[in-house]
Amino acid sequence: GPTLVEAAAARLVELSEVAERDAEKAAGLLLSAALAGIETLARGLHARLEKLIRQDGNFASVSAALGHLLYLYRYDEVLNTSGRGDVGSLLAETFERGLWLLESLGQVGGQDKRLLVGVSTLLETFRQCEEVLEMDRQTVVDVLARVESDPMQAPAVRGAAVGALWRLGEADPSQVLADMRLFGDPDKLGDFLSGLFCLGREIVQRQEDLLLAIDELVIGYDDHEYLEALPAMRLAFTYFTPREKHHLATSLMQALGLVGREETIALE
């Protein structure tokens, strides 16, 4: 191109033409166009992205695209994309596609981290845009509840669904405990807790019954089972900061009667 803007636009068009069934890549190009101030190209990429969203059957890719669109629609006033109707309509469609793909996800190996980030993006999008885009809360709750109870879903995803419902104030604490005990096997507990902690980290810290239930499950393991469960459990607790882990430990010790309230305050 004869100018920097035209050269950038030509390159982005070239990249968009090879983004086959990859909503994440197309949304990233839309973000790049907005950052470069190429308004005409951004409009063309909207149509391309809309088509790719409907074609892309990968939950991780669609949820990553949703993250880019959420950034443009809610968080970036400098680029003049915040609150724009065309971006909002794309965001709403991507959100609905993500919900549908989440429910039909099933067992996907080796992608737990990306899947949990995807569920977190869905939740954040709903919380930020529920009113402005008139999203149906009951639909979201129903999908999460079905994912939570679906035996064909991976433990981490079911844990994330529980955490999301908890964040929305739609989880029954007794049902959460029952769900967790379904994943009491050493090779499943850490994965379930990773999902639960990723989405419901702040709420978990206030749930004494949950801490006691986790302790009960772990105490019940023999040496071999404990060593089998340990790597995934360690990974699950990385979602907490050191201070939060200290708070969890002291809360558990107090709940078990190992220290009194005064000793707990002194420890803190």
PDB file of N, CA, C and O in Angstrom, residues 145-176:
ATOM      1  N   ALA A 145     -26.600 -25.356  34.829  1.00  0.00           N
ATOM      2  CA  ALA A 145     -27.119 -26.447  35.655  1.00  0.00           C
ATOM      3  C   ALA A 145     -27.047 -27.778  34.917  1.00  0.00           C
ATOM      4  O   ALA A 145     -26.727 -28.819  35.507  1.00  0.00           O
ATOM      5  N   ARG A 146     -27.330 -27.759  33.620  1.00  0.00           N
ATOM      6  CA  ARG A 146     -27.239 -29.001  32.845  1.00  0.00           C
ATOM      7  C   ARG A 146     -25.788 -29.469  32.718  1.00  0.00           C
ATOM      8  O   ARG A 146     -25.506 -30.668  32.779  1.00  0.00           O
ATOM      9  N   VAL A 147     -24.866 -28.515  32.530  1.00  0.00           N
ATOM     10  CA  VAL A 147     -23.445 -28.879  32.461  1.00  0.00           C
ATOM     11  C   VAL A 147     -22.992 -29.450  33.799  1.00  0.00           C
ATOM     12  O   VAL A 147     -22.247 -30.445  33.851  1.00  0.00           O
ATOM     13  N   GLU A 148     -23.445 -28.829  34.883  1.00  0.00           N
ATOM     14  CA  GLU A 148     -23.077 -29.288  36.234  1.00  0.00           C
ATOM     15  C   GLU A 148     -23.476 -30.743  36.465  1.00  0.00           C
ATOM     16  O   GLU A 148     -22.729 -31.513  37.080  1.00  0.00           O
ATOM     17  N   SER A 149     -24.628 -31.142  35.950  1.00  0.00           N
ATOM     18  CA  SER A 149     -25.155 -32.480  36.244  1.00  0.00           C
ATOM     19  C   SER A 149     -24.891 -33.499  35.136  1.00  0.00           C
ATOM     20  O   SER A 149     -25.301 -34.652  35.257  1.00  0.00           O
ATOM     21  N   ASP A 150     -24.191 -33.088  34.079  1.00  0.00           N
ATOM     22  CA  ASP A 150     -23.972 -33.968  32.930  1.00  0.00           C
ATOM     23  C   ASP A 150     -22.777 -34.895  33.165  1.00  0.00           C
ATOM     24  O   ASP A 150     -21.630 -34.425  33.221  1.00  0.00           O
ATOM     25  N   PRO A 151     -22.982 -36.203  33.291  1.00  0.00           N
ATOM     26  CA  PRO A 151     -21.860 -37.112  33.539  1.00  0.00           C
ATOM     27  C   PRO A 151     -20.884 -37.220  32.378  1.00  0.00           C
ATOM     28  O   PRO A 151     -19.781 -37.735  32.544  1.00  0.00           O
ATOM     29  N   MET A 152     -21.287 -36.739  31.204  1.00  0.00           N
ATOM     30  CA  MET A 152     -20.399 -36.791  30.039  1.00  0.00           C
ATOM     31  C   MET A 152     -19.418 -35.621  29.995  1.00  0.00           C
ATOM     32  O   MET A 152     -18.504 -35.602  29.179  1.00  0.00           O
ATOM     33  N   GLN A 153     -19.607 -34.629  30.865  1.00  0.00           N
ATOM     34  CA  GLN A 153     -18.696 -33.485  30.897  1.00  0.00           C
ATOM     35  C   GLN A 153     -17.479 -33.805  31.771  1.00  0.00           C
ATOM     36  O   GLN A 153     -17.543 -34.587  32.712  1.00  0.00           O
ATOM     37  N   ALA A 154     -16.353 -33.170  31.465  1.00  0.00           N
ATOM     38  CA  ALA A 154     -15.122 -33.362  32.229  1.00  0.00           C
ATOM     39  C   ALA A 154     -15.279 -32.797  33.644  1.00  0.00           C
ATOM     40  O   ALA A 154     -16.012 -31.829  33.847  1.00  0.00           O
ATOM     41  N   PRO A 155     -14.602 -33.398  34.644  1.00  0.00           N
ATOM     42  CA  PRO A 155     -14.706 -32.900  36.019  1.00  0.00           C
ATOM     43  C   PRO A 155     -14.395 -31.409  36.161  1.00  0.00           C
ATOM     44  O   PRO A 155     -15.091 -30.699  36.896  1.00  0.00           O
ATOM     45  N   ALA A 156     -13.363 -30.923  35.465  1.00  0.00           N
ATOM     46  CA  ALA A 156     -13.002 -29.504  35.581  1.00  0.00           C
ATOM     47  C   ALA A 156     -14.121 -28.606  35.076  1.00  0.00           C
ATOM     48  O   ALA A 156     -14.415 -27.564  35.668  1.00  0.00           O
ATOM     49  N   VAL A 157     -14.762 -28.994  33.983  1.00  0.00           N
ATOM     50  CA  VAL A 157     -15.845 -28.187  33.411  1.00  0.00           C
ATOM     51  C   VAL A 157     -17.063 -28.212  34.326  1.00  0.00           C
ATOM     52  O   VAL A 157     -17.714 -27.178  34.528  1.00  0.00           O
ATOM     53  N   ARG A 158     -17.371 -29.374  34.893  1.00  0.00           N
ATOM     54  CA  ARG A 158     -18.493 -29.435  35.831  1.00  0.00           C
ATOM     55  C   ARG A 158     -18.216 -28.597  37.076  1.00  0.00           C
ATOM     56  O   ARG A 158     -19.107 -27.913  37.595  1.00  0.00           O
ATOM     57  N   GLY A 159     -16.973 -28.622  37.546  1.00  0.00           N
ATOM     58  CA  GLY A 159     -16.617 -27.769  38.678  1.00  0.00           C
ATOM     59  C   GLY A 159     -16.746 -26.298  38.335  1.00  0.00           C
ATOM     60  O   GLY A 159     -17.216 -25.490  39.145  1.00  0.00           O
ATOM     61  N   ALA A 160     -16.351 -25.929  37.103  1.00  0.00           N
ATOM     62  CA  ALA A 160     -16.473 -24.539  36.672  1.00  0.00           C
ATOM     63  C   ALA A 160     -17.934 -24.113  36.599  1.00  0.00           C
ATOM     64  O   ALA A 160     -18.285 -22.979  36.948  1.00  0.00           O
ATOM     65  N   ALA A 161     -18.798 -25.017  36.143  1.00  0.00           N
ATOM     66  CA  ALA A 161     -20.232 -24.702  36.077  1.00  0.00           C
ATOM     67  C   ALA A 161     -20.786 -24.448  37.473  1.00  0.00           C
ATOM     68  O   ALA A 161     -21.582 -23.523  37.686  1.00  0.00           O
ATOM     69  N   VAL A 162     -20.353 -25.258  38.439  1.00  0.00           N
ATOM     70  CA  VAL A 162     -20.779 -25.051  39.825  1.00  0.00           C
ATOM     71  C   VAL A 162     -20.296 -23.693  40.323  1.00  0.00           C
ATOM     72  O   VAL A 162     -21.051 -22.923  40.935  1.00  0.00           O
ATOM     73  N   GLY A 163     -19.027 -23.372  40.061  1.00  0.00           N
ATOM     74  CA  GLY A 163     -18.490 -22.088  40.494  1.00  0.00           C
ATOM     75  C   GLY A 163     -19.211 -20.917  39.855  1.00  0.00           C
ATOM     76  O   GLY A 163     -19.464 -19.892  40.503  1.00  0.00           O
ATOM     77  N   ALA A 164     -19.560 -21.043  38.576  1.00  0.00           N
ATOM     78  CA  ALA A 164     -20.283 -19.973  37.888  1.00  0.00           C
ATOM     79  C   ALA A 164     -21.670 -19.779  38.488  1.00  0.00           C
ATOM     80  O   ALA A 164     -22.118 -18.647  38.703  1.00  0.00           O
ATOM     81  N   LEU A 165     -22.360 -20.879  38.761  1.00  0.00           N
ATOM     82  CA  LEU A 165     -23.680 -20.785  39.400  1.00  0.00           C
ATOM     83  C   LEU A 165     -23.568 -20.139  40.775  1.00  0.00           C
ATOM     84  O   LEU A 165     -24.429 -19.343  41.174  1.00  0.00           O
ATOM     85  N   TRP A 166     -22.517 -20.469  41.494  1.00  0.00           N
ATOM     86  CA  TRP A 166     -22.298 -19.875  42.814  1.00  0.00           C
ATOM     87  C   TRP A 166     -22.102 -18.369  42.691  1.00  0.00           C
ATOM     88  O   TRP A 166     -22.663 -17.597  43.470  1.00  0.00           O
ATOM     89  N   ARG A 167     -21.304 -17.941  41.707  1.00  0.00           N
ATOM     90  CA  ARG A 167     -21.069 -16.507  41.496  1.00  0.00           C
ATOM     91  C   ARG A 167     -22.359 -15.779  41.145  1.00  0.00           C
ATOM     92  O   ARG A 167     -22.523 -14.591  41.475  1.00  0.00           O
ATOM     93  N   LEU A 168     -23.266 -16.469  40.473  1.00  0.00           N
ATOM     94  CA  LEU A 168     -24.532 -15.857  40.078  1.00  0.00           C
ATOM     95  C   LEU A 168     -25.583 -15.937  41.185  1.00  0.00           C
ATOM     96  O   LEU A 168     -26.707 -15.460  41.014  1.00  0.00           O
ATOM     97  N   GLY A 169     -25.217 -16.554  42.304  1.00  0.00           N
ATOM     98  CA  GLY A 169     -26.165 -16.709  43.404  1.00  0.00           C
ATOM     99  C   GLY A 169     -27.230 -17.745  43.135  1.00  0.00           C
ATOM    100  O   GLY A 169     -28.314 -17.693  43.714  1.00  0.00           O
ATOM    101  N   GLU A 170     -26.908 -18.707  42.261  1.00  0.00           N
ATOM    102  CA  GLU A 170     -27.895 -19.711  41.857  1.00  0.00           C
ATOM    103  C   GLU A 170     -27.513 -21.124  42.294  1.00  0.00           C
ATOM    104  O   GLU A 170     -28.108 -22.098  41.840  1.00  0.00           O
ATOM    105  N   ALA A 171     -26.517 -21.259  43.158  1.00  0.00           N
ATOM    106  CA  ALA A 171     -26.055 -22.586  43.580  1.00  0.00           C
ATOM    107  C   ALA A 171     -26.589 -22.914  44.972  1.00  0.00           C
ATOM    108  O   ALA A 171     -26.598 -22.063  45.863  1.00  0.00           O
ATOM    109  N   ASP A 172     -26.995 -24.152  45.147  1.00  0.00           N
ATOM    110  CA  ASP A 172     -27.406 -24.663  46.448  1.00  0.00           C
ATOM    111  C   ASP A 172     -26.172 -25.258  47.124  1.00  0.00           C
ATOM    112  O   ASP A 172     -25.588 -26.221  46.597  1.00  0.00           O
ATOM    113  N   PRO A 173     -25.734 -24.717  48.282  1.00  0.00           N
ATOM    114  CA  PRO A 173     -24.510 -25.229  48.929  1.00  0.00           C
ATOM    115  C   PRO A 173     -24.531 -26.734  49.165  1.00  0.00           C
ATOM    116  O   PRO A 173     -23.508 -27.407  49.001  1.00  0.00           O
ATOM    117  N   SER A 174     -25.681 -27.280  49.530  1.00  0.00           N
ATOM    118  CA  SER A 174     -25.758 -28.729  49.758  1.00  0.00           C
ATOM    119  C   SER A 174     -25.553 -29.499  48.459  1.00  0.00           C
ATOM    120  O   SER A 174     -24.931 -30.574  48.442  1.00  0.00           O
ATOM    121  N   GLN A 175     -26.036 -28.932  47.336  1.00  0.00           N
ATOM    122  CA  GLN A 175     -25.833 -29.579  46.043  1.00  0.00           C
ATOM    123  C   GLN A 175     -24.376 -29.495  45.621  1.00  0.00           C
ATOM    124  O   GLN A 175     -23.844 -30.421  45.011  1.00  0.00           O
ATOM    125  N   VAL A 176     -23.716 -28.392  45.962  1.00  0.00           N
ATOM    126  CA  VAL A 176     -22.294 -28.254  45.650  1.00  0.00           C
ATOM    127  C   VAL A 176     -21.501 -29.352  46.353  1.00  0.00           C
ATOM    128  O   VAL A 176     -20.623 -29.986  45.755  1.00  0.00           O
TER     129      VAL A 176
END
